[in-house]
Amino acid sequence: MRSPPVARSPGAAGTVQASLRKATIMNFVSLRLITDDTSRLVRFYEAVTGRAATWYTEDFAELATPGCTLAIASGRTMALFGAGAAHAADNHSAILEFRVDDVDADHARLGTLVGDFVQAPTTQPWGNRSLLFRDPDGNLINLFTPVSAAAISRNAAAAQAGD
C-alpha cells in the first residue's frame, strides 16, 4: 500500500530551489592548502603537476590547471581570514584529485618524489584507474585516469560542462 502524498509547504527546500533558478551558476575555481612550509609544498606540486607556480608573495602561490587552481599559502595568511580558521597539515577528510592521461606512467615518474604510495594504480568499480599518495603535509592525492567506457563518457561530459 502506497503512502498518500505529503503536502509540502514552501519551506526552506522550496526557497533554495527558487533561489537556484534565479542565481548564476557557482564556479568552483580554487582549492587552498595551508602549510608551514610554502616553498616545499609548492615545489612538490610543481613536480607532481608539471606546472610552474605563480608566486604573489612569499606566503602565497598558485598552480593553475585547466579545471581549477591549487593555491598554497602559509599559516600566516590565515590572520587575514580569522586566526585559527585553518591549520597546516591537518586534513583528514579531503582528497585532491587530478585527472591524468596515464596514471601508470605517472606512478613510475613519481616513484622517487613520493616514495611511499598509499595505493598503487588500481581500477576502481566506478571505472577510474587511481593512484593514491600523500603530499609532504599529509594531504591525500588521487591521480586518476578514466578507463571504462562509462567513466570516459562521464569525464568527457564534465570537461565539456566546464568549457
mmCIF file with all atom_site columns, C-alpha atoms in Angstrom:
data_model
loop_
_atom_site.group_PDB
_atom_site.id
_atom_site.type_symbol
_atom_site.label_atom_id
_atom_site.label_alt_id
_atom_site.label_comp_id
_atom_site.label_asym_id
_atom_site.label_entity_id
_atom_site.label_seq_id
_atom_site.pdbx_PDB_ins_code
_atom_site.Cartn_x
_atom_site.Cartn_y
_atom_site.Cartn_z
_atom_site.occupancy
_atom_site.B_iso_or_equiv
_atom_site.pdbx_formal_charge
_atom_site.auth_seq_id
_atom_site.auth_comp_id
_atom_site.auth_asym_id
_atom_site.auth_atom_id
_atom_site.pdbx_PDB_model_num
ATOM 1   C CA . MET A 1 1   ? 0.000  0.000  0.000   1.00 0.00 ? 1   MET A CA 1
ATOM 2   C CA . ARG A 1 2   ? 1.404  3.361  -1.013  1.00 0.00 ? 2   ARG A CA 1
ATOM 3   C CA . SER A 1 3   ? 1.519  6.237  1.386   1.00 0.00 ? 3   SER A CA 1
ATOM 4   C CA . PRO A 1 4   ? -0.603 9.242  0.499   1.00 0.00 ? 4   PRO A CA 1
ATOM 5   C CA . PRO A 1 5   ? 1.294  12.188 -0.961  1.00 0.00 ? 5   PRO A CA 1
ATOM 6   C CA . VAL A 1 6   ? 2.573  14.598 1.630   1.00 0.00 ? 6   VAL A CA 1
ATOM 7   C CA . ALA A 1 7   ? 1.631  18.238 1.182   1.00 0.00 ? 7   ALA A CA 1
ATOM 8   C CA . ARG A 1 8   ? 4.750  20.355 1.434   1.00 0.00 ? 8   ARG A CA 1
ATOM 9   C CA . SER A 1 9   ? 4.761  23.945 2.408   1.00 0.00 ? 9   SER A CA 1
ATOM 10  C CA . PRO A 1 10  ? 7.101  26.249 0.540   1.00 0.00 ? 10  PRO A CA 1
ATOM 11  C CA . GLY A 1 11  ? 9.719  25.995 3.262   1.00 0.00 ? 11  GLY A CA 1
ATOM 12  C CA . ALA A 1 12  ? 13.489 26.006 3.075   1.00 0.00 ? 12  ALA A CA 1
ATOM 13  C CA . ALA A 1 13  ? 13.716 23.472 0.224   1.00 0.00 ? 13  ALA A CA 1
ATOM 14  C CA . GLY A 1 14  ? 11.333 25.480 -1.952  1.00 0.00 ? 14  GLY A CA 1
ATOM 15  C CA . THR A 1 15  ? 13.211 28.676 -1.170  1.00 0.00 ? 15  THR A CA 1
ATOM 16  C CA . VAL A 1 16  ? 16.548 27.078 -2.071  1.00 0.00 ? 16  VAL A CA 1
ATOM 17  C CA . GLN A 1 17  ? 15.197 25.715 -5.365  1.00 0.00 ? 17  GLN A CA 1
ATOM 18  C CA . ALA A 1 18  ? 13.703 29.100 -6.279  1.00 0.00 ? 18  ALA A CA 1
ATOM 19  C CA . SER A 1 19  ? 16.970 30.752 -5.377  1.00 0.00 ? 19  SER A CA 1
ATOM 20  C CA . LEU A 1 20  ? 18.907 28.310 -7.570  1.00 0.00 ? 20  LEU A CA 1
ATOM 21  C CA . ARG A 1 21  ? 16.709 29.103 -10.553 1.00 0.00 ? 21  ARG A CA 1
ATOM 22  C CA . LYS A 1 22  ? 17.416 32.830 -10.142 1.00 0.00 ? 22  LYS A CA 1
ATOM 23  C CA . ALA A 1 23  ? 21.110 32.624 -9.241  1.00 0.00 ? 23  ALA A CA 1
ATOM 24  C CA . THR A 1 24  ? 24.023 32.475 -11.594 1.00 0.00 ? 24  THR A CA 1
ATOM 25  C CA . ILE A 1 25  ? 25.969 29.253 -11.712 1.00 0.00 ? 25  ILE A CA 1
ATOM 26  C CA . MET A 1 26  ? 28.583 28.976 -8.994  1.00 0.00 ? 26  MET A CA 1
ATOM 27  C CA . ASN A 1 27  ? 32.008 28.054 -10.366 1.00 0.00 ? 27  ASN A CA 1
ATOM 28  C CA . PHE A 1 28  ? 34.461 26.113 -8.197  1.00 0.00 ? 28  PHE A CA 1
ATOM 29  C CA . VAL A 1 29  ? 37.757 27.754 -9.117  1.00 0.00 ? 29  VAL A CA 1
ATOM 30  C CA . SER A 1 30  ? 40.271 27.168 -6.350  1.00 0.00 ? 30  SER A CA 1
ATOM 31  C CA . LEU A 1 31  ? 41.340 24.954 -3.510  1.00 0.00 ? 31  LEU A CA 1
ATOM 32  C CA . ARG A 1 32  ? 43.769 26.376 -0.951  1.00 0.00 ? 32  ARG A CA 1
ATOM 33  C CA . LEU A 1 33  ? 46.179 24.377 1.165   1.00 0.00 ? 33  LEU A CA 1
ATOM 34  C CA . ILE A 1 34  ? 47.577 25.968 4.311   1.00 0.00 ? 34  ILE A CA 1
ATOM 35  C CA . THR A 1 35  ? 51.116 24.886 5.165   1.00 0.00 ? 35  THR A CA 1
ATOM 36  C CA . ASP A 1 36  ? 54.012 25.697 7.465   1.00 0.00 ? 36  ASP A CA 1
ATOM 37  C CA . ASP A 1 37  ? 56.469 25.332 4.544   1.00 0.00 ? 37  ASP A CA 1
ATOM 38  C CA . THR A 1 38  ? 55.076 27.056 1.468   1.00 0.00 ? 38  THR A CA 1
ATOM 39  C CA . SER A 1 39  ? 58.129 26.667 -0.763  1.00 0.00 ? 39  SER A CA 1
ATOM 40  C CA . ARG A 1 40  ? 58.452 22.922 -0.036  1.00 0.00 ? 40  ARG A CA 1
ATOM 41  C CA . LEU A 1 41  ? 54.777 22.259 -0.826  1.00 0.00 ? 41  LEU A CA 1
ATOM 42  C CA . VAL A 1 42  ? 54.865 24.419 -3.961  1.00 0.00 ? 42  VAL A CA 1
ATOM 43  C CA . ARG A 1 43  ? 57.944 22.559 -5.266  1.00 0.00 ? 43  ARG A CA 1
ATOM 44  C CA . PHE A 1 44  ? 56.206 19.234 -4.594  1.00 0.00 ? 44  PHE A CA 1
ATOM 45  C CA . TYR A 1 45  ? 53.053 20.193 -6.525  1.00 0.00 ? 45  TYR A CA 1
ATOM 46  C CA . GLU A 1 46  ? 55.111 21.689 -9.362  1.00 0.00 ? 46  GLU A CA 1
ATOM 47  C CA . ALA A 1 47  ? 56.844 18.298 -9.703  1.00 0.00 ? 47  ALA A CA 1
ATOM 48  C CA . VAL A 1 48  ? 53.569 16.358 -9.497  1.00 0.00 ? 48  VAL A CA 1
ATOM 49  C CA . THR A 1 49  ? 51.618 18.529 -11.972 1.00 0.00 ? 49  THR A CA 1
ATOM 50  C CA . GLY A 1 50  ? 54.445 19.642 -14.257 1.00 0.00 ? 50  GLY A CA 1
ATOM 51  C CA . ARG A 1 51  ? 53.175 23.219 -13.915 1.00 0.00 ? 51  ARG A CA 1
ATOM 52  C CA . ALA A 1 52  ? 55.062 26.239 -12.645 1.00 0.00 ? 52  ALA A CA 1
ATOM 53  C CA . ALA A 1 53  ? 53.572 28.154 -9.753  1.00 0.00 ? 53  ALA A CA 1
ATOM 54  C CA . THR A 1 54  ? 52.888 31.853 -9.814  1.00 0.00 ? 54  THR A CA 1
ATOM 55  C CA . TRP A 1 55  ? 54.138 33.457 -6.592  1.00 0.00 ? 55  TRP A CA 1
ATOM 56  C CA . TYR A 1 56  ? 52.220 36.508 -5.397  1.00 0.00 ? 56  TYR A CA 1
ATOM 57  C CA . THR A 1 57  ? 54.010 36.902 -2.055  1.00 0.00 ? 57  THR A CA 1
ATOM 58  C CA . GLU A 1 58  ? 56.463 34.750 -0.116  1.00 0.00 ? 58  GLU A CA 1
ATOM 59  C CA . ASP A 1 59  ? 53.399 33.335 1.661   1.00 0.00 ? 59  ASP A CA 1
ATOM 60  C CA . PHE A 1 60  ? 51.124 32.643 -1.315  1.00 0.00 ? 60  PHE A CA 1
ATOM 61  C CA . ALA A 1 61  ? 51.433 30.869 -4.675  1.00 0.00 ? 61  ALA A CA 1
ATOM 62  C CA . GLU A 1 62  ? 49.037 29.324 -7.188  1.00 0.00 ? 62  GLU A CA 1
ATOM 63  C CA . LEU A 1 63  ? 49.303 26.461 -9.670  1.00 0.00 ? 63  LEU A CA 1
ATOM 64  C CA . ALA A 1 64  ? 46.678 26.927 -12.382 1.00 0.00 ? 64  ALA A CA 1
ATOM 65  C CA . THR A 1 65  ? 45.268 23.856 -14.117 1.00 0.00 ? 65  THR A CA 1
ATOM 66  C CA . PRO A 1 66  ? 42.537 23.834 -16.780 1.00 0.00 ? 66  PRO A CA 1
ATOM 67  C CA . GLY A 1 67  ? 39.859 22.827 -14.262 1.00 0.00 ? 67  GLY A CA 1
ATOM 68  C CA . CYS A 1 68  ? 40.853 24.516 -11.026 1.00 0.00 ? 68  CYS A CA 1
ATOM 69  C CA . THR A 1 69  ? 43.635 26.452 -9.337  1.00 0.00 ? 69  THR A CA 1
ATOM 70  C CA . LEU A 1 70  ? 45.584 24.980 -6.456  1.00 0.00 ? 70  LEU A CA 1
ATOM 71  C CA . ALA A 1 71  ? 46.530 27.768 -4.059  1.00 0.00 ? 71  ALA A CA 1
ATOM 72  C CA . ILE A 1 72  ? 49.204 27.182 -1.453  1.00 0.00 ? 72  ILE A CA 1
ATOM 73  C CA . ALA A 1 73  ? 49.598 29.595 1.439   1.00 0.00 ? 73  ALA A CA 1
ATOM 74  C CA . SER A 1 74  ? 51.458 29.831 4.692   1.00 0.00 ? 74  SER A CA 1
ATOM 75  C CA . GLY A 1 75  ? 49.664 29.690 8.006   1.00 0.00 ? 75  GLY A CA 1
ATOM 76  C CA . ARG A 1 76  ? 50.462 33.394 8.393   1.00 0.00 ? 76  ARG A CA 1
ATOM 77  C CA . THR A 1 77  ? 47.841 34.197 5.741   1.00 0.00 ? 77  THR A CA 1
ATOM 78  C CA . MET A 1 78  ? 45.106 32.857 7.982   1.00 0.00 ? 78  MET A CA 1
ATOM 79  C CA . ALA A 1 79  ? 45.265 36.035 10.076  1.00 0.00 ? 79  ALA A CA 1
ATOM 80  C CA . LEU A 1 80  ? 43.582 37.725 7.095   1.00 0.00 ? 80  LEU A CA 1
ATOM 81  C CA . PHE A 1 81  ? 40.618 35.325 7.311   1.00 0.00 ? 81  PHE A CA 1
ATOM 82  C CA . GLY A 1 82  ? 40.391 34.777 11.019  1.00 0.00 ? 82  GLY A CA 1
ATOM 83  C CA . ALA A 1 83  ? 43.129 33.315 13.145  1.00 0.00 ? 83  ALA A CA 1
ATOM 84  C CA . GLY A 1 84  ? 42.718 29.605 13.718  1.00 0.00 ? 84  GLY A CA 1
ATOM 85  C CA . ALA A 1 85  ? 40.188 29.089 10.922  1.00 0.00 ? 85  ALA A CA 1
ATOM 86  C CA . ALA A 1 86  ? 42.506 26.553 9.240   1.00 0.00 ? 86  ALA A CA 1
ATOM 87  C CA . HIS A 1 87  ? 45.532 24.637 10.467  1.00 0.00 ? 87  HIS A CA 1
ATOM 88  C CA . ALA A 1 88  ? 48.500 23.464 8.413   1.00 0.00 ? 88  ALA A CA 1
ATOM 89  C CA . ALA A 1 89  ? 48.939 19.739 7.777   1.00 0.00 ? 89  ALA A CA 1
ATOM 90  C CA . ASP A 1 90  ? 45.635 18.901 9.489   1.00 0.00 ? 90  ASP A CA 1
ATOM 91  C CA . ASN A 1 91  ? 43.471 17.443 6.701   1.00 0.00 ? 91  ASN A CA 1
ATOM 92  C CA . HIS A 1 92  ? 41.821 14.114 7.447   1.00 0.00 ? 92  HIS A CA 1
ATOM 93  C CA . SER A 1 93  ? 38.860 14.052 5.089   1.00 0.00 ? 93  SER A CA 1
ATOM 94  C CA . ALA A 1 94  ? 39.560 15.655 1.693   1.00 0.00 ? 94  ALA A CA 1
ATOM 95  C CA . ILE A 1 95  ? 41.317 14.114 -1.306  1.00 0.00 ? 95  ILE A CA 1
ATOM 96  C CA . LEU A 1 96  ? 42.874 16.313 -4.001  1.00 0.00 ? 96  LEU A CA 1
ATOM 97  C CA . GLU A 1 97  ? 42.093 14.671 -7.339  1.00 0.00 ? 97  GLU A CA 1
ATOM 98  C CA . PHE A 1 98  ? 43.835 15.220 -10.639 1.00 0.00 ? 98  PHE A CA 1
ATOM 99  C CA . ARG A 1 99  ? 42.700 13.582 -13.898 1.00 0.00 ? 99  ARG A CA 1
ATOM 100 C CA . VAL A 1 100 ? 45.781 12.484 -15.843 1.00 0.00 ? 100 VAL A CA 1
ATOM 101 C CA . ASP A 1 101 ? 46.366 10.865 -19.236 1.00 0.00 ? 101 ASP A CA 1
ATOM 102 C CA . ASP A 1 102 ? 48.181 7.773  -17.932 1.00 0.00 ? 102 ASP A CA 1
ATOM 103 C CA . VAL A 1 103 ? 48.130 7.045  -14.209 1.00 0.00 ? 103 VAL A CA 1
ATOM 104 C CA . ASP A 1 104 ? 50.543 4.123  -14.597 1.00 0.00 ? 104 ASP A CA 1
ATOM 105 C CA . ALA A 1 105 ? 53.134 6.346  -16.284 1.00 0.00 ? 105 ALA A CA 1
ATOM 106 C CA . ASP A 1 106 ? 52.710 8.937  -13.522 1.00 0.00 ? 106 ASP A CA 1
ATOM 107 C CA . HIS A 1 107 ? 53.219 6.215  -10.920 1.00 0.00 ? 107 HIS A CA 1
ATOM 108 C CA . ALA A 1 108 ? 56.572 5.367  -12.496 1.00 0.00 ? 108 ALA A CA 1
ATOM 109 C CA . ARG A 1 109 ? 57.505 9.055  -12.909 1.00 0.00 ? 109 ARG A CA 1
ATOM 110 C CA . LEU A 1 110 ? 56.696 9.978  -9.303  1.00 0.00 ? 110 LEU A CA 1
ATOM 111 C CA . GLY A 1 111 ? 58.357 6.995  -7.604  1.00 0.00 ? 111 GLY A CA 1
ATOM 112 C CA . THR A 1 112 ? 61.389 8.883  -6.288  1.00 0.00 ? 112 THR A CA 1
ATOM 113 C CA . LEU A 1 113 ? 59.414 12.009 -5.393  1.00 0.00 ? 113 LEU A CA 1
ATOM 114 C CA . VAL A 1 114 ? 56.678 10.212 -3.456  1.00 0.00 ? 114 VAL A CA 1
ATOM 115 C CA . GLY A 1 115 ? 58.493 7.152  -2.169  1.00 0.00 ? 115 GLY A CA 1
ATOM 116 C CA . ASP A 1 116 ? 55.653 5.519  -0.232  1.00 0.00 ? 116 ASP A CA 1
ATOM 117 C CA . PHE A 1 117 ? 52.395 5.243  -2.158  1.00 0.00 ? 117 PHE A CA 1
ATOM 118 C CA . VAL A 1 118 ? 49.133 4.746  -0.272  1.00 0.00 ? 118 VAL A CA 1
ATOM 119 C CA . GLN A 1 119 ? 47.776 2.690  -3.180  1.00 0.00 ? 119 GLN A CA 1
ATOM 120 C CA . ALA A 1 120 ? 49.423 1.582  -6.412  1.00 0.00 ? 120 ALA A CA 1
ATOM 121 C CA . PRO A 1 121 ? 47.369 2.104  -9.589  1.00 0.00 ? 121 PRO A CA 1
ATOM 122 C CA . THR A 1 122 ? 44.098 0.236  -9.140  1.00 0.00 ? 122 THR A CA 1
ATOM 123 C CA . THR A 1 123 ? 40.965 0.203  -11.293 1.00 0.00 ? 123 THR A CA 1
ATOM 124 C CA . GLN A 1 124 ? 38.032 1.298  -9.134  1.00 0.00 ? 124 GLN A CA 1
ATOM 125 C CA . PRO A 1 125 ? 34.457 -0.039 -9.508  1.00 0.00 ? 125 PRO A CA 1
ATOM 126 C CA . TRP A 1 126 ? 33.321 3.328  -10.977 1.00 0.00 ? 126 TRP A CA 1
ATOM 127 C CA . GLY A 1 127 ? 35.776 2.973  -13.879 1.00 0.00 ? 127 GLY A CA 1
ATOM 128 C CA . ASN A 1 128 ? 38.728 5.157  -12.912 1.00 0.00 ? 128 ASN A CA 1
ATOM 129 C CA . ARG A 1 129 ? 42.245 3.816  -12.533 1.00 0.00 ? 129 ARG A CA 1
ATOM 130 C CA . SER A 1 130 ? 43.539 5.559  -9.400  1.00 0.00 ? 130 SER A CA 1
ATOM 131 C CA . LEU A 1 131 ? 46.872 6.147  -7.692  1.00 0.00 ? 131 LEU A CA 1
ATOM 132 C CA . LEU A 1 132 ? 46.891 7.425  -4.089  1.00 0.00 ? 132 LEU A CA 1
ATOM 133 C CA . PHE A 1 133 ? 49.744 9.119  -2.248  1.00 0.00 ? 133 PHE A CA 1
ATOM 134 C CA . ARG A 1 134 ? 50.338 11.930 0.228   1.00 0.00 ? 134 ARG A CA 1
ATOM 135 C CA . ASP A 1 135 ? 51.994 15.304 -0.144  1.00 0.00 ? 135 ASP A CA 1
ATOM 136 C CA . PRO A 1 136 ? 54.660 16.392 2.372   1.00 0.00 ? 136 PRO A CA 1
ATOM 137 C CA . ASP A 1 137 ? 51.930 17.783 4.685   1.00 0.00 ? 137 ASP A CA 1
ATOM 138 C CA . GLY A 1 138 ? 49.972 14.519 4.627   1.00 0.00 ? 138 GLY A CA 1
ATOM 139 C CA . ASN A 1 139 ? 47.177 15.635 2.261   1.00 0.00 ? 139 ASN A CA 1
ATOM 140 C CA . LEU A 1 140 ? 45.861 12.694 0.250   1.00 0.00 ? 140 LEU A CA 1
ATOM 141 C CA . ILE A 1 141 ? 46.214 12.946 -3.537  1.00 0.00 ? 141 ILE A CA 1
ATOM 142 C CA . ASN A 1 142 ? 44.450 10.816 -6.144  1.00 0.00 ? 142 ASN A CA 1
ATOM 143 C CA . LEU A 1 143 ? 45.743 10.783 -9.704  1.00 0.00 ? 143 LEU A CA 1
ATOM 144 C CA . PHE A 1 144 ? 43.205 9.015  -11.892 1.00 0.00 ? 144 PHE A CA 1
ATOM 145 C CA . THR A 1 145 ? 42.608 8.032  -15.488 1.00 0.00 ? 145 THR A CA 1
ATOM 146 C CA . PRO A 1 146 ? 39.104 7.122  -16.677 1.00 0.00 ? 146 PRO A CA 1
ATOM 147 C CA . VAL A 1 147 ? 39.360 3.643  -18.229 1.00 0.00 ? 147 VAL A CA 1
ATOM 148 C CA . SER A 1 148 ? 35.832 2.229  -18.541 1.00 0.00 ? 148 SER A CA 1
ATOM 149 C CA . ALA A 1 149 ? 33.501 3.474  -21.272 1.00 0.00 ? 149 ALA A CA 1
ATOM 150 C CA . ALA A 1 150 ? 31.154 4.964  -18.643 1.00 0.00 ? 150 ALA A CA 1
ATOM 151 C CA . ALA A 1 151 ? 33.984 6.793  -16.833 1.00 0.00 ? 151 ALA A CA 1
ATOM 152 C CA . ILE A 1 152 ? 35.406 8.122  -20.088 1.00 0.00 ? 152 ILE A CA 1
ATOM 153 C CA . SER A 1 153 ? 31.958 9.384  -21.118 1.00 0.00 ? 153 SER A CA 1
ATOM 154 C CA . ARG A 1 154 ? 31.263 10.901 -17.666 1.00 0.00 ? 154 ARG A CA 1
ATOM 155 C CA . ASN A 1 155 ? 34.602 12.732 -17.620 1.00 0.00 ? 155 ASN A CA 1
ATOM 156 C CA . ALA A 1 156 ? 34.184 13.974 -21.195 1.00 0.00 ? 156 ALA A CA 1
ATOM 157 C CA . ALA A 1 157 ? 30.767 15.404 -20.277 1.00 0.00 ? 157 ALA A CA 1
ATOM 158 C CA . ALA A 1 158 ? 32.203 17.055 -17.168 1.00 0.00 ? 158 ALA A CA 1
ATOM 159 C CA . ALA A 1 159 ? 35.037 18.573 -19.191 1.00 0.00 ? 159 ALA A CA 1
ATOM 160 C CA . GLN A 1 160 ? 32.562 19.968 -21.734 1.00 0.00 ? 160 GLN A CA 1
ATOM 161 C CA . ALA A 1 161 ? 30.405 21.460 -18.969 1.00 0.00 ? 161 ALA A CA 1
ATOM 162 C CA . GLY A 1 162 ? 33.461 23.303 -17.679 1.00 0.00 ? 162 GLY A CA 1
ATOM 163 C CA . ASP A 1 163 ? 34.198 24.940 -21.040 1.00 0.00 ? 163 ASP A CA 1
#
